[in-house]
Amino acid sequence: MFPGIPMLNYDVVVIGGGPAGMAAAARAKELGLNVLLLDENDYLGGILPQCIHPGFGLHYFREELTGPEFAARLAKRLVELGVEYRTAARVMEIRNYSDLEKVVIFTSPSGAYQAWAKAVIYAAGARERHAFEIGIVGDRVAGVYTAGEAQTLMDIYGVLPGKEIVIVGSGDVGLIMARRFALEGAKVKAVIELMPYPGGLARNVMILRDFDIPLYLSHKVVEVRGKGRVERVKVVKVDENLNEIPGSEFWIEADALIISAGLVPSVKKLTAIGVEIDPSTGGPVVNDRLETSVPGVFAAGNALLINDLVDYVAEQGELAAEGAKEFIENGGIESRKWIRVEKGENVRLLAPHRLSGERDVYLYLRVARPMEDVELRIPEVGKRVKLSLATPAEMLRVKLKAEEIRDAEKLTVEVVRE
Amino acid sequence: MTKTYRFTCIVCPLGCSIEVEVEHGKVKDVKGCKCPRGKEWASQEATSPRRVVMSVVHVEGGALPTVSVKTAEPVPKELIPELMKFLAGLKLKAPVEIGEVVAEWNGIKIVATRGA
Ligand SMILES: Cc1cc2nc3c(=O)[nH]c(=O)nc-3n(C[C@H](O)[C@H](O)[C@H](O)COP(=O)(O)OP(=O)(O)OC[C@H]3O[C@@H](n4cnc5c(N)ncnc54)[C@H](O)[C@@H]3O)c2cc1C
């Protein structure tokens, strides 16, 4: 109890109003739960309102939408269902007193609140890796942004972050940003990629050709210089072990440096209550209802693992809501024999980590290296799925039926040549 | 005169390497793709590439200073810079509904993808 702070009561509090949180809140409400959705932004949608390109929703809405359109559809569903939500509501802390007693403390323009709930769905998304995390040194200058910051500036506030831009990272996010800058009239001087192959999907790599943007593979940005604002960045070539090759340095003149070096699930508020983290996904260890190691705390979307498809994010939100419903109905946890899921050959990351064997489940995974004509195999249960292509850029999703896995103790997932 | 174009197909994640031979603006031969959709895409890409264009347009009196827009159909690639100039000069007034046609340029509808 926190005296003096107004108390609110719910079945479920959902943290994060991106697609994962919105889908979770809508589903929870449909299932008859009393739910509150919280987001620290002034608007719902998470990162979607700033992702103005098409490519969203082909699975979930069976239609190709832009990010804002996808967000608007989910927001409409929330309103129609009468889901209670608050924007500009920043969650400071989660506390876990017992299975069915959790508190979410948040601040908002009307003051601080303590929201008590039986279950919490954590859908706070991911954070971007910053320049210092990837070892860039030099002057402290204006004009260094993460891709998400630049995207918010340009596509929410209408401000171009620079006129001559260097982008670090050729994943889908970096490539999509390259197109946005070029379309808006900035000169994208280079995309710099550490690995020997581009990180994004072929359809996004094509963007570079559309706008004659040079892509430097096996290169990295190591230094940024300028007086007050970025003036030039230093690039160096790397060998196959990613070590810098001496003497290969060169400078590119630019007034902005955009870092698009990957996302990391944002889990601080989960680790604070003792949630177990999987080092390979960076997100929590979960079971087949997306429940973390703390009973009644569920995770979905990019806070669980980095998703490239918003459709999977929304699907995870709904599943977490169903898990919360079941959890509340059963009065908390029941002990059961969990089937462990483990990474085998060529699997870099994988979730969920433990399965009940009582319901069908989707496994989400990423491979370590690109491979053609492969098979996903789970030897313990004789499962085989043919895949024409598996690349680290694309998350794979496989359905396992309850009856296929029920009797297993352990499942090892591998992606290998046929 | 024959010209050969090389593409990595974007229709599906397979990413076939496709070669298109074009003679006098007409497709003569398409090699390397594993499906008819890829063939169609590569032919179009070689003869008259088109893109759906998205941007943001200034809006007065909305919750945010911009509203995001897209073209209702793919636009010939060579016209895109001109279209972007047109969009940069556009000023809208709130309210704008998502899905609303906010302008038209050379017969191409510009649709709001966010409300304001
Ligand atoms: C540039 C870019 C391009 C993309 N392109 C595509 C595409 O073409 N197609 C596709 O399907 N997917 C695409 N994606 C991926 C997809 O958009 C994401 O996977 C998805 O939006 C993640 O949703 P989320 O709900 O997990 O997280 P988010 O959208 O990040 O939402 C998390 C929310 O939690 C809130 N939050 C965090 N901490 C707190 C707190 N303490 N208190 C209150 N609120 C908090 C944040 O404000 C945010 O609103 C793209 C992503 C990016 C970055």
XYZ file of C-alpha atoms and ligand atoms in Angstrom:
587
model
C 0.000 0.000 0.000
C 1.223 3.469 -0.772
C -0.615 5.972 1.412
C -1.646 9.168 -0.285
C -1.496 7.730 -3.791
C -4.918 7.053 -5.309
C -5.669 3.332 -5.690
C -7.229 1.767 -8.751
C -8.359 -1.862 -9.125
C -8.290 -4.081 -12.184
C -8.034 -7.696 -13.263
C -5.231 -6.865 -15.674
C -2.975 -3.880 -16.234
C -1.316 -3.753 -19.654
C 1.927 -1.769 -19.838
C 2.617 -0.313 -23.288
C 0.132 0.917 -25.888
C 1.916 -0.357 -29.006
C 0.377 -3.104 -31.137
C 1.245 -5.789 -28.549
C -0.392 -3.898 -25.683
C -3.406 -2.753 -27.697
C -4.115 -6.283 -28.943
C -3.674 -7.626 -25.403
C -6.022 -5.061 -23.867
C -8.685 -5.588 -26.530
C -8.587 -9.373 -26.129
C -8.623 -9.153 -22.321
C -11.724 -6.972 -22.497
C -13.380 -9.381 -24.945
C -12.701 -12.168 -22.456
C -14.604 -10.230 -19.816
C -11.661 -8.902 -17.817
C -11.524 -5.486 -16.257
C -8.451 -3.993 -17.941
C -6.375 -0.801 -17.904
C -3.912 0.053 -20.684
C -1.074 2.489 -19.966
C 1.325 4.276 -22.310
C 3.827 7.019 -21.657
C 3.430 8.591 -25.117
C 0.762 11.183 -25.826
C -0.777 8.853 -28.386
C -1.493 5.143 -28.715
C 0.272 2.950 -31.261
C 3.832 2.672 -29.956
C 6.268 2.974 -32.831
C 3.601 2.474 -35.512
C 2.455 6.112 -36.003
C 6.029 6.972 -37.021
C 6.399 4.020 -39.440
C 4.527 5.626 -42.326
C 5.629 3.093 -44.961
C 3.400 0.214 -46.099
C 4.171 -3.380 -45.068
C 1.999 -3.925 -42.010
C -0.892 -6.223 -41.327
C -0.900 -8.707 -44.218
C -1.572 -11.606 -41.842
C -3.557 -9.904 -39.101
C -5.894 -7.749 -41.204
C -5.302 -9.543 -44.561
C -4.526 -6.183 -46.114
C -1.341 -4.215 -46.579
C -1.414 -1.150 -44.330
C 0.999 1.553 -43.233
C 2.035 1.666 -39.568
C -0.378 4.482 -38.605
C -3.238 2.700 -40.370
C -2.506 -0.525 -38.492
C -2.407 1.393 -35.202
C -5.663 3.188 -35.998
C -7.448 -0.130 -36.626
C -6.367 -1.464 -33.241
C -7.213 1.812 -31.504
C -10.687 1.740 -33.061
C -11.194 -1.763 -31.700
C -10.192 -0.542 -28.219
C -12.689 2.302 -28.356
C -15.490 0.084 -29.651
C -14.868 -2.392 -26.841
C -14.758 0.409 -24.297
C -11.264 -0.431 -23.040
C -10.012 1.996 -20.411
C -6.672 3.476 -21.417
C -4.433 6.330 -20.366
C -1.777 8.026 -22.458
C 0.975 10.231 -20.989
C 0.989 7.611 -18.222
C 4.489 6.472 -17.395
C 4.935 3.250 -15.436
C 7.621 3.752 -12.798
C 7.527 0.403 -11.085
C 5.825 -2.969 -10.883
C 5.555 -4.742 -7.519
C 4.671 -8.359 -7.068
C 3.189 -9.169 -3.655
C 1.637 -12.536 -4.390
C 0.201 -14.464 -7.314
C -2.954 -12.388 -7.521
C -1.695 -9.143 -5.964
C 0.422 -6.910 -8.139
C 0.770 -3.148 -8.202
C 1.680 -0.964 -11.138
C 2.762 2.503 -10.070
C 2.465 5.178 -12.730
C 2.617 8.930 -13.075
C 0.376 10.980 -15.331
C -0.538 14.646 -15.808
C -3.202 14.205 -13.117
C -0.716 12.768 -10.619
C 0.635 9.410 -9.468
C -1.513 6.286 -9.137
C -1.198 2.744 -7.841
C -3.105 0.282 -10.009
C -3.679 -3.091 -8.342
C -4.168 -6.079 -10.607
C -4.248 -9.867 -10.553
C -2.166 -10.081 -13.703
C 0.173 -7.755 -15.588
C 0.878 -7.869 -19.308
C 4.180 -6.248 -20.094
C 4.334 -4.888 -23.662
C 6.772 -1.984 -23.331
C 8.575 -2.677 -26.606
C 12.285 -2.318 -27.224
C 15.008 0.290 -27.016
C 17.481 1.136 -29.750
C 21.203 0.596 -29.449
C 23.047 3.906 -29.211
C 26.263 5.129 -30.812
C 28.373 4.403 -27.722
C 27.130 0.796 -27.582
C 28.622 0.111 -30.989
C 31.934 1.717 -30.150
C 31.749 5.061 -31.969
C 34.053 7.665 -30.382
C 34.697 11.350 -31.073
C 33.093 14.736 -30.439
C 29.840 15.221 -28.575
C 27.938 16.844 -31.383
C 24.373 17.464 -32.431
C 23.158 15.405 -35.359
C 23.677 11.893 -34.011
C 20.329 10.119 -33.778
C 19.012 6.611 -33.516
C 16.772 5.603 -36.416
C 13.710 5.815 -34.200
C 14.567 9.327 -33.033
C 15.127 10.466 -36.614
C 11.903 8.797 -37.699
C 9.924 10.524 -34.942
C 11.442 13.892 -35.879
C 10.673 13.485 -39.555
C 7.409 11.566 -39.639
C 5.694 12.892 -36.531
C 7.112 16.429 -36.206
C 8.007 17.128 -39.837
C 11.661 18.033 -39.232
C 14.398 16.637 -41.474
C 17.287 15.528 -39.219
C 20.034 16.431 -41.731
C 20.871 17.185 -45.353
C 23.828 14.840 -45.839
C 23.313 11.654 -43.933
C 25.314 8.543 -43.099
C 23.370 5.541 -41.807
C 24.924 2.816 -39.676
C 23.249 -0.554 -40.192
C 21.562 -2.131 -43.230
C 18.742 -3.919 -41.435
C 15.185 -3.208 -42.538
C 14.944 -0.202 -40.262
C 18.130 1.391 -41.657
C 17.064 0.760 -45.239
C 13.558 2.103 -44.731
C 15.054 5.217 -43.145
C 17.392 5.605 -46.130
C 14.364 5.724 -48.407
C 12.535 8.240 -46.226
C 15.545 10.594 -46.122
C 16.133 10.316 -49.868
C 12.457 10.882 -50.651
C 12.407 13.970 -48.452
C 15.340 15.442 -50.352
C 18.308 14.654 -48.104
C 21.407 13.096 -49.622
C 22.104 9.694 -48.104
C 25.856 9.502 -48.567
C 26.281 5.902 -47.443
C 24.850 2.980 -45.543
C 27.579 1.297 -43.514
C 27.175 -2.384 -42.616
C 29.518 -4.362 -40.382
C 28.598 -7.779 -41.748
C 29.573 -9.013 -45.229
C 25.877 -9.210 -46.238
C 22.993 -6.728 -45.926
C 20.862 -7.167 -42.814
C 17.467 -6.458 -44.363
C 15.057 -8.199 -46.703
C 15.728 -8.102 -50.461
C 12.758 -5.815 -51.074
C 14.259 -3.230 -48.770
C 17.811 -3.614 -50.100
C 16.342 -2.616 -53.465
C 15.662 0.824 -52.020
C 19.391 1.566 -52.222
C 19.379 0.999 -55.965
C 16.279 3.135 -56.370
C 18.146 6.099 -54.918
C 21.769 5.272 -55.885
C 22.818 4.989 -52.259
C 26.216 3.324 -51.749
C 26.257 0.352 -49.364
C 29.563 -0.455 -47.691
C 29.557 -4.059 -46.473
C 32.223 -5.216 -43.976
C 32.723 -1.615 -42.847
C 32.108 0.227 -39.632
C 31.830 3.806 -38.425
C 34.389 4.360 -35.669
C 34.521 8.103 -35.109
C 32.407 11.231 -35.469
C 33.865 14.759 -35.631
C 32.479 18.286 -35.760
C 32.179 21.619 -33.989
C 28.750 21.696 -32.414
C 27.262 19.593 -35.199
C 28.384 16.482 -37.086
C 30.794 17.433 -39.892
C 32.382 14.126 -40.845
C 32.462 10.471 -39.854
C 35.332 8.018 -40.067
C 34.741 4.635 -41.662
C 37.040 1.630 -41.590
C 36.973 -1.730 -43.367
C 36.861 -4.935 -41.310
C 38.123 -8.436 -42.077
C 36.150 -11.685 -41.830
C 36.669 -11.728 -38.047
C 35.257 -8.191 -37.893
C 38.669 -6.764 -36.936
C 39.535 -3.338 -38.320
C 41.964 -3.408 -41.237
C 44.731 -0.833 -40.546
C 45.157 1.792 -43.242
C 41.668 1.289 -44.685
C 40.153 4.337 -42.977
C 38.385 7.086 -44.881
C 36.183 10.056 -43.961
C 32.706 10.894 -45.226
C 31.407 14.446 -44.897
C 27.944 14.506 -43.385
C 25.795 16.603 -41.070
C 23.892 13.719 -39.514
C 24.726 10.200 -38.402
C 21.843 7.785 -37.946
C 22.397 4.694 -35.836
C 20.263 1.737 -36.806
C 22.164 -0.995 -35.031
C 19.409 -3.143 -33.686
C 16.825 -3.222 -30.943
C 17.012 -4.678 -27.457
C 13.879 -5.761 -25.520
C 13.200 -3.256 -22.798
C 13.077 -5.370 -19.638
C 14.343 -3.252 -16.711
C 10.984 -3.222 -14.956
C 10.790 -6.990 -15.297
C 14.272 -7.764 -13.987
C 13.474 -5.517 -11.025
C 10.837 -8.059 -9.913
C 13.104 -11.037 -10.551
C 11.884 -12.144 -13.983
C 14.315 -14.587 -15.579
C 15.871 -13.294 -18.833
C 16.985 -15.348 -21.830
C 20.372 -13.942 -22.892
C 19.821 -14.896 -26.539
C 16.521 -13.020 -27.020
C 17.273 -10.366 -24.399
C 13.653 -10.816 -23.288
C 12.055 -12.894 -20.550
C 11.884 -16.683 -20.437
C 8.207 -17.530 -21.053
C 5.853 -20.489 -21.283
C 3.255 -21.187 -23.963
C 0.891 -18.519 -22.578
C 3.762 -16.010 -22.614
C 3.880 -16.023 -18.824
C 7.284 -15.110 -17.385
C 9.004 -16.831 -14.463
C 6.990 -14.569 -12.115
C 3.467 -16.054 -12.003
C 0.824 -13.742 -13.440
C 3.292 -11.502 -15.276
C 3.059 -11.943 -19.045
C 5.147 -10.472 -21.873
C 4.361 -9.798 -25.537
C 5.746 -8.023 -28.591
C 9.230 -6.546 -28.796
C 9.575 -6.673 -25.012
C 9.456 -10.469 -25.380
C 11.679 -10.790 -28.437
C 12.434 -8.539 -31.410
C 9.764 -9.122 -34.046
C 9.969 -7.968 -37.638
C 6.273 -8.472 -38.290
C 3.689 -6.489 -36.423
C 1.221 -9.307 -37.079
C 3.142 -11.622 -34.763
C 3.327 -8.858 -32.172
C -0.459 -8.490 -32.103
C -0.861 -12.271 -32.006
C 1.426 -12.422 -28.957
C -0.609 -9.704 -27.234
C -3.804 -11.702 -27.660
C -2.163 -14.868 -26.414
C -0.893 -13.110 -23.289
C -4.445 -11.883 -22.616
C -5.759 -15.427 -22.901
C -3.024 -16.537 -20.511
C -4.015 -13.828 -18.048
C -7.639 -14.886 -18.192
C -6.765 -18.511 -17.476
C -4.372 -17.484 -14.698
C -6.985 -15.355 -12.953
C -9.682 -18.027 -13.321
C -7.472 -20.717 -11.820
C -6.595 -18.482 -8.908
C -2.937 -18.386 -9.846
C -0.361 -20.964 -10.865
C -0.704 -24.677 -10.927
C 2.388 -26.814 -10.882
C 2.874 -28.829 -13.994
C 5.516 -30.662 -15.881
C 6.856 -28.229 -18.456
C 8.355 -29.409 -21.740
C 11.651 -27.574 -22.209
C 12.365 -26.106 -25.644
C 16.021 -25.850 -26.577
C 18.051 -24.320 -29.386
C 19.750 -26.812 -31.683
C 21.916 -26.453 -34.788
C 21.666 -23.040 -36.539
C 19.041 -21.608 -34.166
C 20.124 -18.292 -32.671
C 17.091 -17.513 -30.573
C 13.808 -19.082 -29.736
C 10.616 -18.488 -27.705
C 8.567 -19.688 -25.852
C 10.934 -21.651 -23.682
C 8.601 -24.047 -21.849
C 5.436 -25.684 -23.166
C 2.558 -27.237 -21.290
C 1.665 -29.628 -24.117
C -1.977 -28.782 -23.449
C -2.546 -26.404 -26.309
C -1.305 -25.658 -29.798
C 1.540 -23.205 -29.784
C 3.565 -21.055 -32.172
C 7.337 -21.186 -31.829
C 9.122 -18.012 -32.905
C 12.761 -18.354 -33.891
C 15.653 -16.805 -35.773
C 18.451 -18.701 -37.473
C 22.127 -17.910 -37.036
C 23.177 -17.948 -40.713
C 21.341 -17.583 -44.025
C 20.597 -20.979 -45.644
C 18.532 -22.165 -48.597
C 16.438 -25.346 -48.890
C 16.468 -26.181 -45.236
C 14.311 -28.165 -42.876
C 13.224 -27.230 -39.386
C 13.427 -30.367 -37.289
C 12.460 -31.397 -33.796
C 14.008 -34.864 -33.520
C 12.332 -35.808 -30.213
C 8.878 -35.807 -31.840
C 9.881 -36.424 -35.459
C 8.640 -33.017 -36.636
C 9.946 -31.729 -39.970
C 8.999 -28.532 -41.781
C 10.520 -27.634 -45.147
C 11.642 -24.046 -45.668
C 12.927 -22.738 -48.971
C 14.897 -20.004 -47.245
C 15.892 -19.082 -43.702
C 17.752 -15.823 -43.016
C 18.569 -14.106 -39.718
C 16.644 -11.054 -41.008
C 13.331 -12.858 -40.884
C 11.732 -14.422 -37.862
C 10.390 -17.912 -38.488
C 7.119 -19.018 -36.963
C 6.082 -22.663 -36.671
C 2.922 -24.146 -35.274
C 3.125 -27.158 -32.983
C -0.037 -29.068 -32.174
C -0.681 -30.121 -28.596
C -0.995 -33.772 -29.541
C 2.339 -33.698 -31.376
C 4.318 -32.617 -28.342
C 2.261 -33.741 -25.333
C 4.438 -36.710 -24.368
C 7.841 -35.111 -24.927
C 10.090 -34.016 -22.074
C 12.262 -31.815 -24.170
C 12.179 -30.421 -27.702
C 15.344 -29.479 -29.569
C 14.715 -27.182 -32.523
C 17.240 -27.193 -35.357
C 17.308 -25.709 -38.850
C 19.480 -27.869 -41.087
C 20.034 -28.892 -44.715
C 17.467 -31.339 -46.043
C 18.617 -2.538 -78.968
C 18.528 -5.187 -76.209
C 19.101 -4.307 -72.596
C 19.502 -6.770 -69.732
C 18.274 -5.918 -66.246
C 19.214 -7.911 -63.152
C 17.004 -7.941 -60.085
C 16.685 -9.712 -56.795
C 12.989 -10.517 -56.707
C 11.013 -8.948 -53.868
C 7.678 -10.674 -54.354
C 8.433 -13.298 -51.720
C 11.307 -13.984 -49.315
C 12.919 -16.462 -51.739
C 14.641 -13.558 -53.475
C 15.305 -15.174 -56.888
C 17.964 -13.575 -59.075
C 16.061 -12.570 -62.183
C 17.367 -11.404 -65.538
C 15.051 -9.509 -67.841
C 15.900 -8.825 -71.473
C 14.174 -5.788 -72.891
C 14.134 -4.913 -76.605
C 12.664 -1.589 -77.782
C 10.847 -1.179 -74.481
C 9.290 -4.671 -74.702
C 10.171 -7.673 -72.542
C 11.842 -10.378 -74.647
C 12.895 -12.904 -72.030
C 12.752 -13.415 -68.261
C 15.178 -15.850 -66.658
C 15.821 -17.119 -63.154
C 12.505 -16.756 -61.387
C 10.670 -19.681 -59.874
C 7.091 -18.374 -60.189
C 4.784 -16.361 -62.490
C 4.344 -13.563 -59.939
C 8.082 -12.950 -59.958
C 8.075 -12.921 -63.741
C 5.324 -10.319 -63.829
C 7.007 -8.161 -61.203
C 10.400 -8.234 -62.943
C 8.874 -7.403 -66.329
C 7.094 -4.384 -64.878
C 10.234 -3.387 -62.961
C 12.321 -3.456 -66.157
C 9.909 -1.561 -68.361
C 8.066 0.842 -66.077
C 8.943 0.667 -62.385
C 6.339 2.065 -60.003
C 6.255 2.700 -56.280
C 3.652 3.596 -53.704
C 4.949 6.870 -52.253
C 4.571 7.907 -48.628
C 5.381 11.151 -46.888
C 4.129 13.562 -44.283
C 2.277 16.794 -44.998
C 2.017 19.836 -42.745
C -1.291 20.247 -40.980
C -2.527 23.211 -39.007
C -4.481 22.856 -35.802
C -4.018 19.100 -35.304
C -2.627 17.240 -32.297
C 0.608 16.670 -34.252
C 2.195 19.079 -36.780
C 2.025 16.552 -39.625
C -0.274 14.006 -41.108
C 1.125 10.981 -42.935
C -0.040 10.280 -46.484
C 0.382 7.703 -49.256
C -0.518 7.548 -52.916
C -3.629 5.486 -53.588
C -1.723 3.612 -56.319
C 1.893 3.021 -57.347
C 3.450 6.015 -59.134
C 5.925 5.814 -62.054
C 9.364 6.083 -60.489
C 10.567 8.990 -62.606
C 7.661 11.157 -61.413
C 8.422 10.693 -57.715
C 10.720 13.732 -57.193
C 8.077 16.009 -58.721
C 5.364 14.464 -56.561
C 7.494 14.993 -53.459
C 7.844 18.692 -54.334
C 4.082 18.932 -54.626
C 3.612 17.242 -51.231
C 6.207 19.506 -49.593
C 4.170 22.536 -50.649
C 0.884 21.126 -49.396
C -0.670 22.601 -46.248
C -3.733 21.017 -44.680
C -6.082 22.154 -41.948
C -7.336 19.881 -39.177
C -9.560 17.925 -38.891
C -8.253 15.300 -41.299
C -9.766 11.817 -41.191
C -7.670 8.719 -41.734
C -8.459 7.417 -45.235
C -9.537 10.860 -46.480
C -8.340 11.951 -49.947
C -6.513 15.160 -49.073
C -5.251 16.104 -52.531
C -4.907 14.910 -56.093
C -1.838 15.186 -58.292
C -1.861 14.263 -62.002
C -4.914 12.119 -61.334
C -3.242 10.308 -58.441
C -5.115 10.463 -55.163
C -3.202 11.354 -51.991
C -4.711 9.580 -48.987
C -4.211 10.442 -45.295
C -2.877 7.482 -43.305
C -3.155 9.196 -39.915
C -5.868 11.389 -38.525
C -5.229 14.962 -37.417
C 11.526 1.480 -38.608
C 10.706 0.230 -38.396
C 10.077 -0.354 -39.472
C 9.266 -1.471 -39.303
N 8.633 -1.984 -40.406
C 7.751 -2.998 -40.264
C 6.974 -3.460 -41.404
O 7.136 -2.979 -42.535
N 6.075 -4.440 -41.191
C 5.874 -4.988 -39.950
O 5.009 -5.861 -39.805
N 6.605 -4.583 -38.883
C 7.534 -3.608 -38.998
N 8.267 -3.179 -37.911
C 8.164 -3.942 -36.670
C 6.963 -3.628 -35.789
O 6.553 -2.321 -36.030
C 7.318 -3.812 -34.325
O 7.750 -5.121 -34.148
C 6.115 -3.547 -33.392
O 5.616 -2.255 -33.583
C 6.470 -3.742 -31.927
O 5.333 -3.507 -31.127
P 5.311 -3.470 -29.541
O 3.907 -3.219 -29.167
O 5.971 -4.656 -29.021
O 6.264 -2.255 -29.151
P 6.157 -0.681 -29.397
O 5.441 -0.354 -30.647
O 7.543 -0.189 -29.232
O 5.269 -0.162 -28.183
C 5.730 -0.137 -26.840
C 5.017 0.965 -26.102
O 5.320 0.855 -24.717
C 5.404 2.137 -24.167
N 6.182 2.103 -22.927
C 7.455 1.688 -22.753
N 7.837 1.821 -21.468
C 6.781 2.339 -20.798
C 6.545 2.729 -19.436
N 7.472 2.597 -18.504
N 5.342 3.250 -19.120
C 4.381 3.387 -20.056
N 4.541 3.040 -21.341
C 5.726 2.525 -21.721
C 6.070 2.949 -25.261
O 5.766 4.328 -25.129
C 5.444 2.366 -26.527
O 4.322 3.097 -26.928
C 9.105 -2.064 -38.034
C 9.768 -1.501 -36.935
C 10.566 -0.374 -37.108
C 11.270 0.216 -35.895
